[in-house]
Amino acid sequence: MIGFVVLNGIIVVLTYDDLSIRKTAIQSTTEHGRNNAFQAANTVDGNITTCMRTQPIGAGTHVPHKTMWWKMDLGGVYNIYRVNILFRNYEGNELRQRSRFAGFSLYISNSGNTSNLDNTSLCYKDGPQLPPLNFTTTCITTGQYVIFYNERLDGDTYPAGYEVNNNVFMELCEVQVYGFVRPDVYGSYFNEPCPSNCRYNICHIQKGVCSDCEPGWTGIACDTECNNGWPGQECKHQCSGHCVRNGTCNHVTGQCDSGCAAGWNGPLCFRGL
């Protein structure tokens, strides 16, 4: 994928990598079909004529499934820039298809947990207008898993035009995730190194700020040591307070590097003698 930015009046062409081709994909349910016709892998095979399809969701007692999800594992944590989804179209039934897909959510996360999706990993929420069948959104973030989710819940009210009760199939033909394969650089020419204490050595693909820090560090560039007494990941682990001569523990490991005060032992000086 090619993108453009303007620097000092000069148009710079940026080429983003396809992070998704032939990666692993799974889905919550699969509609019955011959020769695995509707499997999740169809979305990452580079062929827009093959599509996945879940079993239908819908409100009402006659439809057993109320939610669906599809998930891709990129195989590692990457800098992501844009996601493109090509939905299945049937000639003469474009509006019906758009009404089926309407209201979907797109998540990008590091955990891949589909049972506890939250706004911290939300990339895009569709609605109330019906989505196009060739959908693209810019989503500048980092992550390993891309999750497509939709629902039709009993008792909920949906915008006009949404298909709610009958045969709400999810059919994705191709999902393309664009970003940068090399994780440790950013900038207009992808030649600026990320700050050294960014977790996973990954930073914002354009701004260079860290989304998370290595243990013992904080700040948008992860260049500030954790405050005395609160080391570790996100500076949330409290020191024992039992370091020799009332010393502070290591801001990364939480250990008392100079040893424990009398009456205490162990690497963190938590165990009494």
XYZ file of C-alpha atoms in Angstrom:
273
model
C 0.000 0.000 0.000
C 1.232 3.485 -0.871
C 0.619 6.588 1.242
C 1.588 10.226 0.825
C 2.789 12.976 3.175
C 3.926 16.526 2.420
C 7.232 17.694 3.913
C 8.332 21.286 3.281
C 6.174 21.404 0.176
C 7.540 18.112 -1.153
C 5.266 15.091 -1.601
C 6.874 12.005 -0.061
C 5.654 8.560 -1.114
C 5.397 6.020 1.727
C 5.084 2.304 1.086
C 3.456 0.225 3.814
C 3.859 -3.532 4.132
C 0.976 -5.995 3.900
C 1.151 -7.629 7.336
C -1.816 -9.939 6.818
C -1.285 -12.087 3.737
C -1.488 -15.808 4.563
C -1.494 -15.210 8.305
C -3.529 -17.367 10.724
C -7.243 -16.564 11.038
C -10.019 -18.191 13.063
C -13.700 -17.387 13.666
C -16.408 -18.026 16.251
C -18.569 -20.281 14.050
C -18.451 -21.474 10.458
C -21.416 -21.939 8.155
C -21.648 -25.405 6.653
C -20.276 -25.726 3.141
C -18.465 -28.178 0.922
C -14.674 -28.353 1.001
C -14.365 -25.815 3.833
C -15.908 -23.190 1.573
C -16.446 -20.648 4.357
C -13.334 -21.029 6.512
C -11.599 -18.067 8.148
C -8.426 -18.582 6.104
C -10.263 -17.347 3.008
C -9.871 -13.787 4.297
C -6.073 -13.835 4.114
C -5.436 -15.870 0.951
C -5.165 -12.917 -1.433
C -8.201 -14.135 -3.397
C -11.193 -11.780 -3.239
C -13.563 -14.433 -4.626
C -13.201 -16.697 -1.574
C -14.966 -15.548 1.583
C -15.544 -16.682 5.137
C -19.055 -16.999 6.529
C -20.193 -17.515 10.093
C -23.437 -19.091 11.115
C -26.119 -16.378 11.274
C -26.653 -14.136 14.267
C -29.876 -12.335 15.135
C -32.229 -11.120 17.825
C -35.119 -13.375 18.780
C -35.429 -16.875 20.185
C -35.303 -18.509 16.748
C -31.631 -17.533 16.240
C -29.229 -19.251 18.680
C -26.157 -17.086 18.011
C -26.190 -13.437 19.127
C -22.546 -12.518 18.572
C -19.803 -13.383 16.125
C -16.087 -12.723 15.861
C -13.258 -13.258 13.409
C -9.612 -12.985 14.488
C -6.280 -12.751 12.679
C -2.911 -13.412 14.310
C -0.213 -11.326 12.635
C 2.443 -13.527 14.221
C 4.015 -10.724 16.229
C 3.462 -7.181 17.470
C 3.630 -4.688 14.600
C 3.158 -1.012 13.878
C -0.210 -0.806 12.111
C -1.396 2.020 9.890
C -4.534 0.971 7.996
C -7.075 -1.868 7.729
C -9.112 -2.724 4.632
C -12.085 -5.122 4.700
C -13.795 -6.392 1.564
C -17.276 -7.688 2.403
C -19.181 -10.183 0.273
C -21.480 -8.609 -2.309
C -24.311 -10.209 -4.229
C -25.408 -8.424 -7.380
C -28.662 -6.609 -6.746
C -28.442 -7.139 -2.969
C -25.857 -4.564 -1.942
C -28.170 -2.809 0.529
C -29.080 -6.107 2.193
C -25.417 -6.992 2.628
C -24.571 -3.587 4.081
C -27.430 -3.929 6.580
C -26.091 -7.295 7.732
C -22.576 -6.031 8.428
C -23.737 -2.755 10.008
C -22.660 -1.964 13.552
C -19.451 -3.984 13.554
C -16.425 -3.212 15.722
C -12.769 -3.592 14.805
C -10.198 -4.217 17.537
C -6.400 -4.448 17.518
C -4.803 -5.939 20.617
C -1.814 -7.811 21.975
C -3.809 -10.454 23.842
C -6.269 -11.731 21.240
C -8.902 -12.223 23.940
C -12.327 -12.274 22.256
C -14.362 -12.706 25.447
C -13.387 -9.393 27.054
C -13.160 -6.797 24.295
C -12.939 -3.210 25.531
C -12.431 0.298 24.227
C -8.708 0.297 24.976
C -8.135 -1.850 21.884
C -10.997 -0.460 19.762
C -9.822 0.683 16.346
C -13.186 1.445 14.718
C -16.904 1.302 15.602
C -19.347 1.288 12.710
C -22.673 3.136 12.613
C -25.253 4.482 12.504
C -24.870 4.727 8.720
C -24.545 1.486 6.792
C -20.936 0.588 5.940
C -19.563 0.352 2.395
C -18.790 -3.135 1.158
C -15.205 -2.073 0.488
C -14.252 -0.564 3.835
C -11.000 1.150 4.842
C -10.024 2.868 8.080
C -6.805 4.422 9.320
C -5.838 2.891 12.642
C -2.399 3.965 13.831
C -1.553 1.637 16.684
C 0.473 -1.434 17.613
C -0.773 -4.965 18.063
C -0.637 -8.623 17.120
C -4.310 -9.540 16.772
C -6.967 -7.981 14.548
C -10.514 -8.806 15.664
C -13.762 -8.177 13.775
C -16.839 -8.366 16.019
C -20.568 -7.924 15.537
C -23.718 -8.628 17.519
C -27.497 -8.631 17.427
C -28.669 -8.811 21.033
C -32.176 -9.482 22.276
C -33.781 -6.336 23.649
C -31.327 -3.906 22.059
C -32.521 -1.209 19.656
C -30.621 -0.803 16.386
C -30.555 2.090 13.900
C -32.926 2.148 10.957
C -31.706 0.011 8.089
C -29.892 -2.598 10.189
C -30.776 -6.232 9.537
C -31.580 -7.519 13.017
C -33.723 -10.640 13.171
C -33.171 -12.776 10.104
C -30.075 -14.360 8.595
C -27.491 -11.813 9.690
C -24.544 -13.576 8.077
C -21.014 -12.216 8.379
C -19.108 -12.686 5.123
C -15.606 -11.242 4.853
C -13.760 -11.907 1.610
C -10.411 -10.275 2.324
C -8.929 -8.435 5.297
C -5.729 -6.517 4.637
C -3.673 -4.966 7.404
C -0.987 -2.489 6.396
C 1.862 -1.250 8.503
C 5.588 -1.656 8.799
C 7.375 -4.972 9.193
C 10.350 -3.416 10.947
C 9.068 -2.447 14.413
C 11.881 -0.317 15.817
C 11.740 2.746 13.562
C 9.320 5.571 12.780
C 9.089 8.838 10.881
C 8.432 10.041 7.362
C 11.232 7.902 5.949
C 11.072 5.140 8.594
C 14.663 5.857 9.556
C 14.282 7.268 13.080
C 14.977 4.726 15.844
C 12.297 4.255 18.480
C 13.233 5.270 22.043
C 15.338 2.508 23.550
C 12.975 1.718 26.424
C 9.766 1.295 24.406
C 8.269 -2.105 25.173
C 8.829 -4.615 22.358
C 10.996 -1.853 20.819
C 7.848 -0.478 19.131
C 6.718 3.144 18.937
C 4.070 5.221 17.139
C 4.683 4.842 13.418
C 4.559 8.624 12.856
C 5.206 10.366 16.196
C 7.753 8.016 17.769
C 6.079 7.945 21.196
C 5.906 4.672 23.108
C 2.561 2.966 23.689
C 4.100 1.057 26.600
C 7.455 1.002 28.397
C 9.900 -1.646 29.455
C 9.815 -2.386 33.208
C 11.304 0.412 35.276
C 10.576 3.242 32.854
C 7.763 5.734 32.271
C 6.874 8.768 30.125
C 5.865 9.072 26.472
C 9.455 8.340 25.426
C 10.046 5.917 28.317
C 13.089 7.930 29.345
C 12.110 8.561 32.975
C 12.989 6.071 35.696
C 10.179 4.840 37.907
C 9.911 6.788 41.152
C 11.871 5.448 44.105
C 10.039 2.588 45.681
C 7.785 1.741 42.729
C 9.703 -0.350 40.175
C 8.718 -2.773 37.445
C 6.120 -2.797 34.699
C 4.161 0.480 34.651
C 5.890 1.391 37.959
C 3.194 -0.496 39.867
C 5.267 -2.868 42.034
C 6.110 -1.572 45.482
C 9.577 -2.153 46.918
C 9.823 -4.194 50.080
C 11.332 -1.318 52.055
C 13.860 -3.753 53.529
C 16.982 -2.833 51.563
C 20.187 -2.375 53.567
C 20.710 1.115 55.046
C 17.163 2.070 53.962
C 18.306 2.056 50.363
C 15.921 2.059 47.413
C 15.415 -0.986 45.264
C 16.360 -1.299 41.615
C 13.867 0.662 39.499
C 13.680 -2.162 36.939
C 13.840 -5.412 38.924
C 12.698 -4.298 42.374
C 15.683 -6.077 43.919
C 17.879 -4.627 46.642
C 21.149 -4.498 44.724
C 23.208 -3.742 47.843
C 21.571 -6.467 49.897
C 18.862 -6.768 52.525
C 18.581 -5.112 55.900
C 19.174 -7.275 58.953
C 16.418 -9.813 59.446
C 15.397 -10.063 55.794
C 16.485 -12.147 52.820
C 15.563 -13.154 49.287
C 16.196 -11.197 46.064
C 13.418 -8.738 46.936
C 14.081 -8.814 50.689
C 10.509 -9.823 51.447
C 11.299 -12.956 53.473
C 11.925 -12.580 57.167
C 14.619 -14.692 58.820
